[in-house]
Amino acid sequence: MRMDDVPGNPPATPAYSLWISRLPDILLFGLLIIIGLRPLIQETCNTMLDPLAMVFKEIPPASPTTTIIIDLALMLIGGWVWALRRAGYLPSVPALGIGPGAVLLSLAAIASCTIASNQRLAINITLDWLTLPVLAWSLRQLLTTPRQIRLAVAVILASAAANAIQAFDDYYVTNPNTITFYEKERERIWQEQGYEPDDYRVTLLQKRIYDPAAKGFFILSNIAGNYLVLTLLSGTALLIACWKNIPARLINIFLCGLLLWALWLTGSRGALAATVIGFCLWGLLWAIRQIQPFPLRRLYFCGWLLVVLSLAGVAFYGARHDGFPEGSLTYRWWYLQATSRMVQDHPWLGVGSGQYSRYYTRYKEIKNPEEISDPHNFLAHAAAQWGLPGLVGILLMLIGGSYRLCLGSPAPRVTANKPQWPNAPPIPHHIHFIYLLLLMGCIWMLRIFIVGNPDPLYIAASNIFPLMAWTTVAGLLLFVLPDDLQRLGTGIGIALMAFLVHELINFALFVPASAMTFFALFSVAVAGRQISPSTVTMVHPQRFRGPAALTLLMVICMGWLFLRPVRNCWQELRTARQISNTNPARSLAAYEHALAADPLDSTAALEITRLFPLQPRSWPHSSNETYAQLWFSLYQHRDREYLAIYRQAAQLAELESQSSRTPLINLQQAVKFQEEVIARYPTQPNEYLRMGEYWERISLLTGDIAARTQAIRNYQAALDWNARRPGADEVRRYSTAQLADLTSRIERLRAATTPPLD
């Protein structure tokens, strides 16, 4: 209750103060829109296309622009929530416990951007991840009544239900149709890509095409699986809290069954194991409480001790046996081994957000066939990309957040609810329903706008069933959620723990939608366990103006610095990609505009080198270097560690040598670029094979024995590394014909040398 509402204390500025007093509800409405929307769209911080999108000639709607706009909106809401609390319009609530860790993590992540190879990608990812603690803090400040907590839970679980419906569509409709289309157009597709049918890249991409796993609105099935684990166990907590209410019990049983079915369709064994762990934690907690009332704070210390001992045991087993009995777990152990070597070389600043894939090939061993962009462990992710300070920040957030979650509600102080108008009557149910309809309309209209497909049939087909699921689940849950929020908060805490257990072999915590859902549920759990009365505070409207204006100015400046160049670059990239086959000259101009629009983005420079791969002499501005080499120099400055550009530059230099007047110079350039490739991927046999081919051509031009020696050494290195490939990497192993060809090349080069080389 605010002091200016008490009789005898008239407000100094009634209209202004009244407007500000309604702002918390408006800000909560905006937060719920973001929380409900993000799991329904695919986001990216990168302007590069996914390999499957390139194969099927699709330009996905996901763009960094959408993610940055959401991040700026979260910053604006967070700043205005801080201003409202400073002015006395929000009650004083306990902290989340993640503040010190979040500050240290922010400093480490920002510092890592300065040394990142691709600074635009690093800035985008850092900005997105650092807004998540802001979201958690803002939501905690705004969730001050049971009604608001119930509304937040309803929105989160409604989006999960919509994802489950989309997973059904993936598994039973979309995936079979995609396979049918691919089988009809297979030859044309790979011919356009320039791949032979027996190319190992075709085999690897076909595995993704034929994979039946459901993804929902996520890009990968294992990410969808962990998101569904989190929401399924939260729904289970709701079911337990509502068990005595028969209608609520039936609704929640239906919801949990829906989510469990969708989880099964993702095919994620790790997600299923995490679900079992969550149920076991429920049983363990119930058994302990039955034996003796045991404070959660004691369980907190026992739980952390158990976690540390378990991780130590797993690490000891993995180190002793160099893996685990299950194949995918062994791969993840190898990821951790490579990551540990990466952290040893970059202990303090890491390699930068989103840069893991650019360094991983330096440290991976030949026994591990996979080339990955994430270590599949959230602790290793923090250490590799943000350095040891980032790892410490994550650990501090875990320790502080889990301790705060174990605390119960403090004793009552003055009032029993958040500040409200005197004698305010209960809000009627139809007002709740109208509020929910407004939320639903905003969320789904924004989704349709972001997807950007103007076809009415596509809009109807892709949205009607998820929309029906969202509206039905949200509407039913809003009116059956329990008043006993302590038990609900405890159950959501168990869901968060199971999610983190799966994150030891997964990376959903670094995907915007699932990470945001995790932080939102964390705030809901803390608010549910610590729904506390607020103190009476004096309202000072004038204290709101300065911080609110400062926040707005800061967000506008950040939009100018971060959003404007990314948006302009993305628009030019879309234009260039759409017309690259029909109008190469105009596409080239669009790529040049993209390069000028964003001085940090490197995607356009790489794609330019692929625009005219078969006719280098037709490139404009050709002088001492080819046009492609000019763009390579620019790209090297913007993304110096990206392996693909060095490989592309070497191939282009070799290609130009076939029609150049100075083929030797071009081949020497190819060798120089190929040396950079091998330095970044020393265990890839194909790179030694290409290097051997370049040296063999040089030896034919010059007759130099040293060039022949280099060719022999590289051919032999290709054979040696290929022999060390594991059985699981049968797809990439050289065929019998390829091995015979390599052997004959070596023998021919040795025979051509006098005296013959050994």
mmCIF file of N, CA, C and O in Angstrom, residues 3-87:
data_model
loop_
_atom_site.group_PDB
_atom_site.id
_atom_site.type_symbol
_atom_site.label_atom_id
_atom_site.label_comp_id
_atom_site.label_asym_id
_atom_site.label_seq_id
_atom_site.Cartn_x
_atom_site.Cartn_y
_atom_site.Cartn_z
ATOM 1 N N MET A 3 1.928 5.220 0.432
ATOM 2 C CA MET A 3 1.591 6.261 1.397
ATOM 3 C C MET A 3 0.724 7.346 0.788
ATOM 4 O O MET A 3 -0.090 7.970 1.466
ATOM 5 N N ASP A 4 0.850 7.592 -0.534
ATOM 6 C CA ASP A 4 0.038 8.646 -1.114
ATOM 7 C C ASP A 4 -1.387 8.182 -1.368
ATOM 8 O O ASP A 4 -2.223 8.951 -1.827
ATOM 9 N N ASP A 5 -1.692 6.883 -1.083
ATOM 10 C CA ASP A 5 -3.060 6.403 -1.179
ATOM 11 C C ASP A 5 -3.768 6.446 0.174
ATOM 12 O O ASP A 5 -4.966 6.194 0.258
ATOM 13 N N VAL A 6 -3.017 6.664 1.234
ATOM 14 C CA VAL A 6 -3.606 6.690 2.563
ATOM 15 C C VAL A 6 -4.352 7.996 2.758
ATOM 16 O O VAL A 6 -3.834 9.067 2.407
ATOM 17 N N PRO A 7 -5.574 7.949 3.275
ATOM 18 C CA PRO A 7 -6.310 9.200 3.520
ATOM 19 C C PRO A 7 -5.479 10.158 4.366
ATOM 20 O O PRO A 7 -4.873 9.788 5.368
ATOM 21 N N GLY A 8 -5.473 11.397 3.946
ATOM 22 C CA GLY A 8 -4.696 12.409 4.642
ATOM 23 C C GLY A 8 -3.351 12.658 4.012
ATOM 24 O O GLY A 8 -2.654 13.584 4.397
ATOM 25 N N ASN A 9 -2.958 11.820 3.056
ATOM 26 C CA ASN A 9 -1.689 12.013 2.345
ATOM 27 C C ASN A 9 -1.976 12.145 0.852
ATOM 28 O O ASN A 9 -1.747 11.220 0.086
ATOM 29 N N PRO A 10 -2.490 13.242 0.384
ATOM 30 C CA PRO A 10 -2.825 13.394 -1.032
ATOM 31 C C PRO A 10 -1.570 13.388 -1.882
ATOM 32 O O PRO A 10 -0.535 13.922 -1.496
ATOM 33 N N PRO A 11 -1.648 12.743 -3.025
ATOM 34 C CA PRO A 11 -0.474 12.705 -3.904
ATOM 35 C C PRO A 11 -0.175 14.076 -4.475
ATOM 36 O O PRO A 11 -1.077 14.876 -4.740
ATOM 37 N N ALA A 12 1.117 14.308 -4.677
ATOM 38 C CA ALA A 12 1.521 15.613 -5.194
ATOM 39 C C ALA A 12 1.160 15.757 -6.668
ATOM 40 O O ALA A 12 0.744 16.821 -7.112
ATOM 41 N N THR A 13 1.319 14.697 -7.449
ATOM 42 C CA THR A 13 1.006 14.743 -8.880
ATOM 43 C C THR A 13 0.106 13.558 -9.199
ATOM 44 O O THR A 13 0.583 12.511 -9.617
ATOM 45 N N PRO A 14 -1.192 13.653 -9.017
ATOM 46 C CA PRO A 14 -2.089 12.489 -9.124
ATOM 47 C C PRO A 14 -2.021 11.794 -10.469
ATOM 48 O O PRO A 14 -1.879 10.578 -10.530
ATOM 49 N N ALA A 15 -2.120 12.533 -11.558
ATOM 50 C CA ALA A 15 -2.175 11.897 -12.872
ATOM 51 C C ALA A 15 -0.864 11.178 -13.189
ATOM 52 O O ALA A 15 -0.845 10.031 -13.629
ATOM 53 N N TYR A 16 0.244 11.858 -12.949
ATOM 54 C CA TYR A 16 1.548 11.271 -13.231
ATOM 55 C C TYR A 16 1.796 10.054 -12.350
ATOM 56 O O TYR A 16 2.239 9.002 -12.807
ATOM 57 N N SER A 17 1.487 10.184 -11.058
ATOM 58 C CA SER A 17 1.693 9.072 -10.129
ATOM 59 C C SER A 17 0.784 7.899 -10.467
ATOM 60 O O SER A 17 1.189 6.748 -10.357
ATOM 61 N N LEU A 18 -0.435 8.185 -10.887
ATOM 62 C CA LEU A 18 -1.349 7.110 -11.263
ATOM 63 C C LEU A 18 -0.832 6.364 -12.478
ATOM 64 O O LEU A 18 -0.871 5.134 -12.532
ATOM 65 N N TRP A 19 -0.301 7.088 -13.446
ATOM 66 C CA TRP A 19 0.247 6.441 -14.652
ATOM 67 C C TRP A 19 1.418 5.549 -14.293
ATOM 68 O O TRP A 19 1.528 4.413 -14.775
ATOM 69 N N ILE A 20 2.304 6.028 -13.433
ATOM 70 C CA ILE A 20 3.467 5.228 -13.049
ATOM 71 C C ILE A 20 3.031 3.999 -12.265
ATOM 72 O O ILE A 20 3.614 2.919 -12.403
ATOM 73 N N SER A 21 1.990 4.142 -11.433
ATOM 74 C CA SER A 21 1.550 3.006 -10.627
ATOM 75 C C SER A 21 1.020 1.866 -11.483
ATOM 76 O O SER A 21 1.004 0.713 -11.043
ATOM 77 N N ARG A 22 0.565 2.164 -12.699
ATOM 78 C CA ARG A 22 0.097 1.113 -13.603
ATOM 79 C C ARG A 22 1.220 0.537 -14.465
ATOM 80 O O ARG A 22 1.037 -0.470 -15.141
ATOM 81 N N LEU A 23 2.381 1.180 -14.459
ATOM 82 C CA LEU A 23 3.481 0.743 -15.307
ATOM 83 C C LEU A 23 3.985 -0.664 -14.971
ATOM 84 O O LEU A 23 4.346 -1.415 -15.890
ATOM 85 N N PRO A 24 4.037 -1.093 -13.689
ATOM 86 C CA PRO A 24 4.470 -2.474 -13.433
ATOM 87 C C PRO A 24 3.639 -3.519 -14.155
ATOM 88 O O PRO A 24 4.190 -4.506 -14.664
ATOM 89 N N ASP A 25 2.323 -3.329 -14.224
ATOM 90 C CA ASP A 25 1.492 -4.290 -14.951
ATOM 91 C C ASP A 25 1.800 -4.277 -16.443
ATOM 92 O O ASP A 25 1.783 -5.325 -17.106
ATOM 93 N N ILE A 26 2.091 -3.090 -16.984
ATOM 94 C CA ILE A 26 2.434 -2.989 -18.404
ATOM 95 C C ILE A 26 3.759 -3.691 -18.681
ATOM 96 O O ILE A 26 3.914 -4.429 -19.668
ATOM 97 N N LEU A 27 4.736 -3.468 -17.799
ATOM 98 C CA LEU A 27 6.042 -4.104 -17.991
ATOM 99 C C LEU A 27 5.944 -5.618 -17.848
ATOM 100 O O LEU A 27 6.598 -6.368 -18.591
ATOM 101 N N LEU A 28 5.130 -6.092 -16.890
ATOM 102 C CA LEU A 28 4.932 -7.536 -16.751
ATOM 103 C C LEU A 28 4.268 -8.104 -18.004
ATOM 104 O O LEU A 28 4.629 -9.202 -18.457
ATOM 105 N N PHE A 29 3.336 -7.368 -18.572
ATOM 106 C CA PHE A 29 2.692 -7.801 -19.819
ATOM 107 C C PHE A 29 3.740 -7.956 -20.923
ATOM 108 O O PHE A 29 3.745 -8.940 -21.675
ATOM 109 N N GLY A 30 4.658 -6.981 -21.020
ATOM 110 C CA GLY A 30 5.715 -7.070 -22.031
ATOM 111 C C GLY A 30 6.645 -8.246 -21.800
ATOM 112 O O GLY A 30 7.036 -8.942 -22.747
ATOM 113 N N LEU A 31 7.010 -8.500 -20.527
ATOM 114 C CA LEU A 31 7.865 -9.647 -20.231
ATOM 115 C C LEU A 31 7.184 -10.962 -20.587
ATOM 116 O O LEU A 31 7.809 -11.870 -21.138
ATOM 117 N N LEU A 32 5.901 -11.073 -20.286
ATOM 118 C CA LEU A 32 5.182 -12.314 -20.588
ATOM 119 C C LEU A 32 5.065 -12.529 -22.093
ATOM 120 O O LEU A 32 5.071 -13.672 -22.560
ATOM 121 N N ILE A 33 4.958 -11.458 -22.855
ATOM 122 C CA ILE A 33 4.954 -11.601 -24.322
ATOM 123 C C ILE A 33 6.269 -12.217 -24.789
ATOM 124 O O ILE A 33 6.295 -13.158 -25.593
ATOM 125 N N ILE A 34 7.398 -11.701 -24.274
ATOM 126 C CA ILE A 34 8.704 -12.224 -24.677
ATOM 127 C C ILE A 34 8.871 -13.669 -24.222
ATOM 128 O O ILE A 34 9.345 -14.536 -24.983
ATOM 129 N N ILE A 35 8.464 -13.963 -22.987
ATOM 130 C CA ILE A 35 8.602 -15.325 -22.446
ATOM 131 C C ILE A 35 7.746 -16.312 -23.237
ATOM 132 O O ILE A 35 8.162 -17.450 -23.484
ATOM 133 N N GLY A 36 6.560 -15.892 -23.650
ATOM 134 C CA GLY A 36 5.707 -16.775 -24.434
ATOM 135 C C GLY A 36 6.098 -16.875 -25.891
ATOM 136 O O GLY A 36 5.844 -17.899 -26.544
ATOM 137 N N LEU A 37 6.750 -15.832 -26.424
ATOM 138 C CA LEU A 37 7.064 -15.789 -27.853
ATOM 139 C C LEU A 37 8.330 -16.559 -28.206
ATOM 140 O O LEU A 37 8.369 -17.293 -29.205
ATOM 141 N N ARG A 38 9.379 -16.427 -27.419
ATOM 142 C CA ARG A 38 10.685 -16.949 -27.830
ATOM 143 C C ARG A 38 10.700 -18.458 -28.073
ATOM 144 O O ARG A 38 11.373 -18.915 -29.006
ATOM 145 N N PRO A 39 9.991 -19.283 -27.282
ATOM 146 C CA PRO A 39 9.988 -20.713 -27.620
ATOM 147 C C PRO A 39 9.219 -21.049 -28.890
ATOM 148 O O PRO A 39 9.266 -22.196 -29.340
ATOM 149 N N LEU A 40 8.520 -20.071 -29.477
ATOM 150 C CA LEU A 40 7.720 -20.331 -30.676
ATOM 151 C C LEU A 40 8.407 -19.880 -31.957
ATOM 152 O O LEU A 40 7.837 -20.018 -33.041
ATOM 153 N N ILE A 41 9.604 -19.330 -31.854
ATOM 154 C CA ILE A 41 10.335 -18.868 -33.033
ATOM 155 C C ILE A 41 11.760 -19.398 -32.965
ATOM 156 O O ILE A 41 12.261 -19.736 -31.897
ATOM 157 N N GLN A 42 12.400 -19.479 -34.118
ATOM 158 C CA GLN A 42 13.811 -19.852 -34.182
ATOM 159 C C GLN A 42 14.635 -18.578 -34.263
ATOM 160 O O GLN A 42 14.366 -17.709 -35.085
ATOM 161 N N GLU A 43 15.634 -18.482 -33.405
ATOM 162 C CA GLU A 43 16.487 -17.296 -33.369
ATOM 163 C C GLU A 43 17.921 -17.688 -33.700
ATOM 164 O O GLU A 43 18.326 -18.851 -33.588
ATOM 165 N N THR A 44 18.685 -16.697 -34.087
ATOM 166 C CA THR A 44 20.096 -16.904 -34.364
ATOM 167 C C THR A 44 20.824 -15.600 -34.096
ATOM 168 O O THR A 44 20.237 -14.518 -34.192
ATOM 169 N N CYS A 45 22.075 -15.707 -33.727
ATOM 170 C CA CYS A 45 22.936 -14.531 -33.578
ATOM 171 C C CYS A 45 23.916 -14.419 -34.739
ATOM 172 O O CYS A 45 24.748 -13.517 -34.761
ATOM 173 N N ASN A 46 23.813 -15.333 -35.704
ATOM 174 C CA ASN A 46 24.774 -15.433 -36.791
ATOM 175 C C ASN A 46 24.088 -15.112 -38.111
ATOM 176 O O ASN A 46 22.930 -15.472 -38.323
ATOM 177 N N THR A 47 24.797 -14.460 -39.016
ATOM 178 C CA THR A 47 24.249 -14.167 -40.339
ATOM 179 C C THR A 47 24.544 -15.262 -41.354
ATOM 180 O O THR A 47 24.052 -15.206 -42.477
ATOM 181 N N MET A 48 25.353 -16.255 -40.989
ATOM 182 C CA MET A 48 25.636 -17.358 -41.909
ATOM 183 C C MET A 48 24.459 -18.312 -41.976
ATOM 184 O O MET A 48 23.694 -18.442 -41.019
ATOM 185 N N LEU A 49 24.332 -19.008 -43.096
ATOM 186 C CA LEU A 49 23.240 -19.946 -43.297
ATOM 187 C C LEU A 49 23.630 -21.330 -42.796
ATOM 188 O O LEU A 49 24.784 -21.741 -42.878
ATOM 189 N N ASP A 50 22.644 -22.056 -42.299
ATOM 190 C CA ASP A 50 22.821 -23.450 -41.935
ATOM 191 C C ASP A 50 23.068 -24.273 -43.206
ATOM 192 O O ASP A 50 22.518 -23.967 -44.266
ATOM 193 N N PRO A 51 23.916 -25.329 -43.130
ATOM 194 C CA PRO A 51 24.191 -26.129 -44.340
ATOM 195 C C PRO A 51 22.945 -26.685 -45.016
ATOM 196 O O PRO A 51 22.860 -26.707 -46.247
ATOM 197 N N LEU A 52 21.943 -27.123 -44.238
ATOM 198 C CA LEU A 52 20.727 -27.641 -44.860
ATOM 199 C C LEU A 52 19.946 -26.542 -45.562
ATOM 200 O O LEU A 52 19.313 -26.778 -46.596
ATOM 201 N N ALA A 53 19.961 -25.326 -45.007
ATOM 202 C CA ALA A 53 19.290 -24.220 -45.678
ATOM 203 C C ALA A 53 19.953 -23.931 -47.023
ATOM 204 O O ALA A 53 19.286 -23.603 -48.011
ATOM 205 N N MET A 54 21.278 -24.065 -47.089
ATOM 206 C CA MET A 54 21.977 -23.862 -48.357
ATOM 207 C C MET A 54 21.638 -24.970 -49.355
ATOM 208 O O MET A 54 21.512 -24.724 -50.558
ATOM 209 N N VAL A 55 21.484 -26.204 -48.854
ATOM 210 C CA VAL A 55 21.165 -27.325 -49.745
ATOM 211 C C VAL A 55 19.790 -27.137 -50.373
ATOM 212 O O VAL A 55 19.597 -27.323 -51.583
ATOM 213 N N PHE A 56 18.793 -26.775 -49.555
ATOM 214 C CA PHE A 56 17.423 -26.653 -50.052
ATOM 215 C C PHE A 56 17.095 -25.246 -50.558
ATOM 216 O O PHE A 56 15.933 -24.949 -50.839
ATOM 217 N N LYS A 57 18.118 -24.390 -50.654
ATOM 218 C CA LYS A 57 17.929 -23.038 -51.187
ATOM 219 C C LYS A 57 16.880 -22.264 -50.393
ATOM 220 O O LYS A 57 16.066 -21.539 -50.959
ATOM 221 N N GLU A 58 16.895 -22.437 -49.079
ATOM 222 C CA GLU A 58 15.942 -21.743 -48.223
ATOM 223 C C GLU A 58 16.673 -20.668 -47.434
ATOM 224 O O GLU A 58 17.766 -20.894 -46.922
ATOM 225 N N ILE A 59 16.050 -19.501 -47.330
ATOM 226 C CA ILE A 59 16.571 -18.431 -46.490
ATOM 227 C C ILE A 59 15.690 -18.374 -45.260
ATOM 228 O O ILE A 59 14.541 -17.918 -45.320
ATOM 229 N N PRO A 60 16.161 -18.886 -44.118
ATOM 230 C CA PRO A 60 15.299 -18.978 -42.944
ATOM 231 C C PRO A 60 14.926 -17.599 -42.420
ATOM 232 O O PRO A 60 15.677 -16.627 -42.593
ATOM 233 N N PRO A 61 13.760 -17.501 -41.771
ATOM 234 C CA PRO A 61 13.330 -16.198 -41.256
ATOM 235 C C PRO A 61 14.142 -15.737 -40.055
ATOM 236 O O PRO A 61 14.149 -14.542 -39.753
ATOM 237 N N ALA A 62 14.797 -16.676 -39.344
ATOM 238 C CA ALA A 62 15.565 -16.292 -38.160
ATOM 239 C C ALA A 62 16.717 -15.381 -38.549
ATOM 240 O O ALA A 62 17.455 -15.648 -39.491
ATOM 241 N N SER A 63 16.858 -14.279 -37.835
ATOM 242 C CA SER A 63 17.921 -13.325 -38.109
ATOM 243 C C SER A 63 18.415 -12.730 -36.804
ATOM 244 O O SER A 63 17.684 -12.697 -35.811
ATOM 245 N N PRO A 64 19.648 -12.244 -36.765
ATOM 246 C CA PRO A 64 20.139 -11.590 -35.550
ATOM 247 C C PRO A 64 19.323 -10.367 -35.163
ATOM 248 O O PRO A 64 19.307 -9.981 -33.995
ATOM 249 N N THR A 65 18.646 -9.752 -36.134
ATOM 250 C CA THR A 65 17.857 -8.552 -35.839
ATOM 251 C C THR A 65 16.782 -8.846 -34.802
ATOM 252 O O THR A 65 16.584 -8.065 -33.853
ATOM 253 N N THR A 66 16.069 -9.951 -34.959
ATOM 254 C CA THR A 66 15.011 -10.305 -34.010
ATOM 255 C C THR A 66 15.566 -10.469 -32.610
ATOM 256 O O THR A 66 15.001 -9.951 -31.631
ATOM 257 N N THR A 67 16.678 -11.170 -32.490
ATOM 258 C CA THR A 67 17.267 -11.413 -31.173
ATOM 259 C C THR A 67 17.721 -10.110 -30.527
ATOM 260 O O THR A 67 17.509 -9.897 -29.324
ATOM 261 N N ILE A 68 18.328 -9.217 -31.288
ATOM 262 C CA ILE A 68 18.810 -7.958 -30.712
ATOM 263 C C ILE A 68 17.636 -7.091 -30.271
ATOM 264 O O ILE A 68 17.689 -6.432 -29.216
ATOM 265 N N ILE A 69 16.552 -7.067 -31.040
ATOM 266 C CA ILE A 69 15.374 -6.282 -30.631
ATOM 267 C C ILE A 69 14.829 -6.807 -29.309
ATOM 268 O O ILE A 69 14.471 -6.025 -28.401
ATOM 269 N N ILE A 70 14.752 -8.131 -29.167
ATOM 270 C CA ILE A 70 14.278 -8.708 -27.905
ATOM 271 C C ILE A 70 15.216 -8.339 -26.764
ATOM 272 O O ILE A 70 14.781 -7.989 -25.658
ATOM 273 N N ASP A 71 16.524 -8.393 -27.015
ATOM 274 C CA ASP A 71 17.487 -8.036 -25.970
ATOM 275 C C ASP A 71 17.333 -6.582 -25.542
ATOM 276 O O ASP A 71 17.385 -6.266 -24.341
ATOM 277 N N LEU A 72 17.159 -5.693 -26.498
ATOM 278 C CA LEU A 72 16.983 -4.275 -26.158
ATOM 279 C C LEU A 72 15.690 -4.055 -25.382
ATOM 280 O O LEU A 72 15.643 -3.233 -24.446
ATOM 281 N N ALA A 73 14.631 -4.779 -25.749
ATOM 282 C CA ALA A 73 13.375 -4.670 -25.006
ATOM 283 C C ALA A 73 13.554 -5.129 -23.558
ATOM 284 O O ALA A 73 13.033 -4.506 -22.621
ATOM 285 N N LEU A 74 14.316 -6.216 -23.354
ATOM 286 C CA LEU A 74 14.568 -6.691 -21.990
ATOM 287 C C LEU A 74 15.377 -5.672 -21.193
ATOM 288 O O LEU A 74 15.131 -5.470 -19.989
ATOM 289 N N MET A 75 16.329 -5.027 -21.832
ATOM 290 C CA MET A 75 17.107 -4.005 -21.137
ATOM 291 C C MET A 75 16.240 -2.816 -20.747
ATOM 292 O O MET A 75 16.370 -2.266 -19.650
ATOM 293 N N LEU A 76 15.354 -2.413 -21.652
ATOM 294 C CA LEU A 76 14.458 -1.293 -21.351
ATOM 295 C C LEU A 76 13.541 -1.645 -20.180
ATOM 296 O O LEU A 76 13.360 -0.837 -19.252
ATOM 297 N N ILE A 77 12.982 -2.842 -20.207
ATOM 298 C CA ILE A 77 12.101 -3.257 -19.110
ATOM 299 C C ILE A 77 12.883 -3.324 -17.803
ATOM 300 O O ILE A 77 12.413 -2.855 -16.754
ATOM 301 N N GLY A 78 14.093 -3.894 -17.848
ATOM 302 C CA GLY A 78 14.899 -3.976 -16.632
ATOM 303 C C GLY A 78 15.227 -2.615 -16.061
ATOM 304 O O GLY A 78 15.160 -2.401 -14.838
ATOM 305 N N GLY A 79 15.596 -1.657 -16.935
ATOM 306 C CA GLY A 79 15.901 -0.310 -16.459
ATOM 307 C C GLY A 79 14.698 0.386 -15.856
ATOM 308 O O GLY A 79 14.805 1.067 -14.826
ATOM 309 N N TRP A 80 13.533 0.211 -16.456
ATOM 310 C CA TRP A 80 12.337 0.860 -15.920
ATOM 311 C C TRP A 80 11.864 0.183 -14.630
ATOM 312 O O TRP A 80 11.319 0.848 -13.752
ATOM 313 N N VAL A 81 12.071 -1.129 -14.504
ATOM 314 C CA VAL A 81 11.758 -1.797 -13.238
ATOM 315 C C VAL A 81 12.653 -1.250 -12.131
ATOM 316 O O VAL A 81 12.202 -0.996 -11.003
ATOM 317 N N TRP A 82 13.925 -1.054 -12.437
ATOM 318 C CA TRP A 82 14.836 -0.461 -11.456
ATOM 319 C C TRP A 82 14.389 0.947 -11.081
ATOM 320 O O TRP A 82 14.417 1.330 -9.896
ATOM 321 N N ALA A 83 13.961 1.727 -12.060
ATOM 322 C CA ALA A 83 13.484 3.082 -11.770
ATOM 323 C C ALA A 83 12.224 3.048 -10.911
ATOM 324 O O ALA A 83 12.058 3.866 -9.992
ATOM 325 N N LEU A 84 11.309 2.114 -11.190
ATOM 326 C CA LEU A 84 10.094 1.991 -10.376
ATOM 327 C C LEU A 84 10.423 1.598 -8.940
ATOM 328 O O LEU A 84 9.826 2.125 -7.987
ATOM 329 N N ARG A 85 11.356 0.704 -8.771
ATOM 330 C CA ARG A 85 11.723 0.306 -7.414
ATOM 331 C C ARG A 85 12.389 1.462 -6.683
ATOM 332 O O ARG A 85 12.158 1.677 -5.490
ATOM 333 N N ARG A 86 13.212 2.209 -7.383
ATOM 334 C CA ARG A 86 13.875 3.363 -6.767
ATOM 335 C C ARG A 86 12.872 4.423 -6.342
ATOM 336 O O ARG A 86 13.053 5.100 -5.326
ATOM 337 N N ALA A 87 11.798 4.559 -7.123
ATOM 338 C CA ALA A 87 10.777 5.568 -6.806
ATOM 339 C C ALA A 87 9.766 5.076 -5.780
ATOM 340 O O ALA A 87 8.903 5.840 -5.363
#
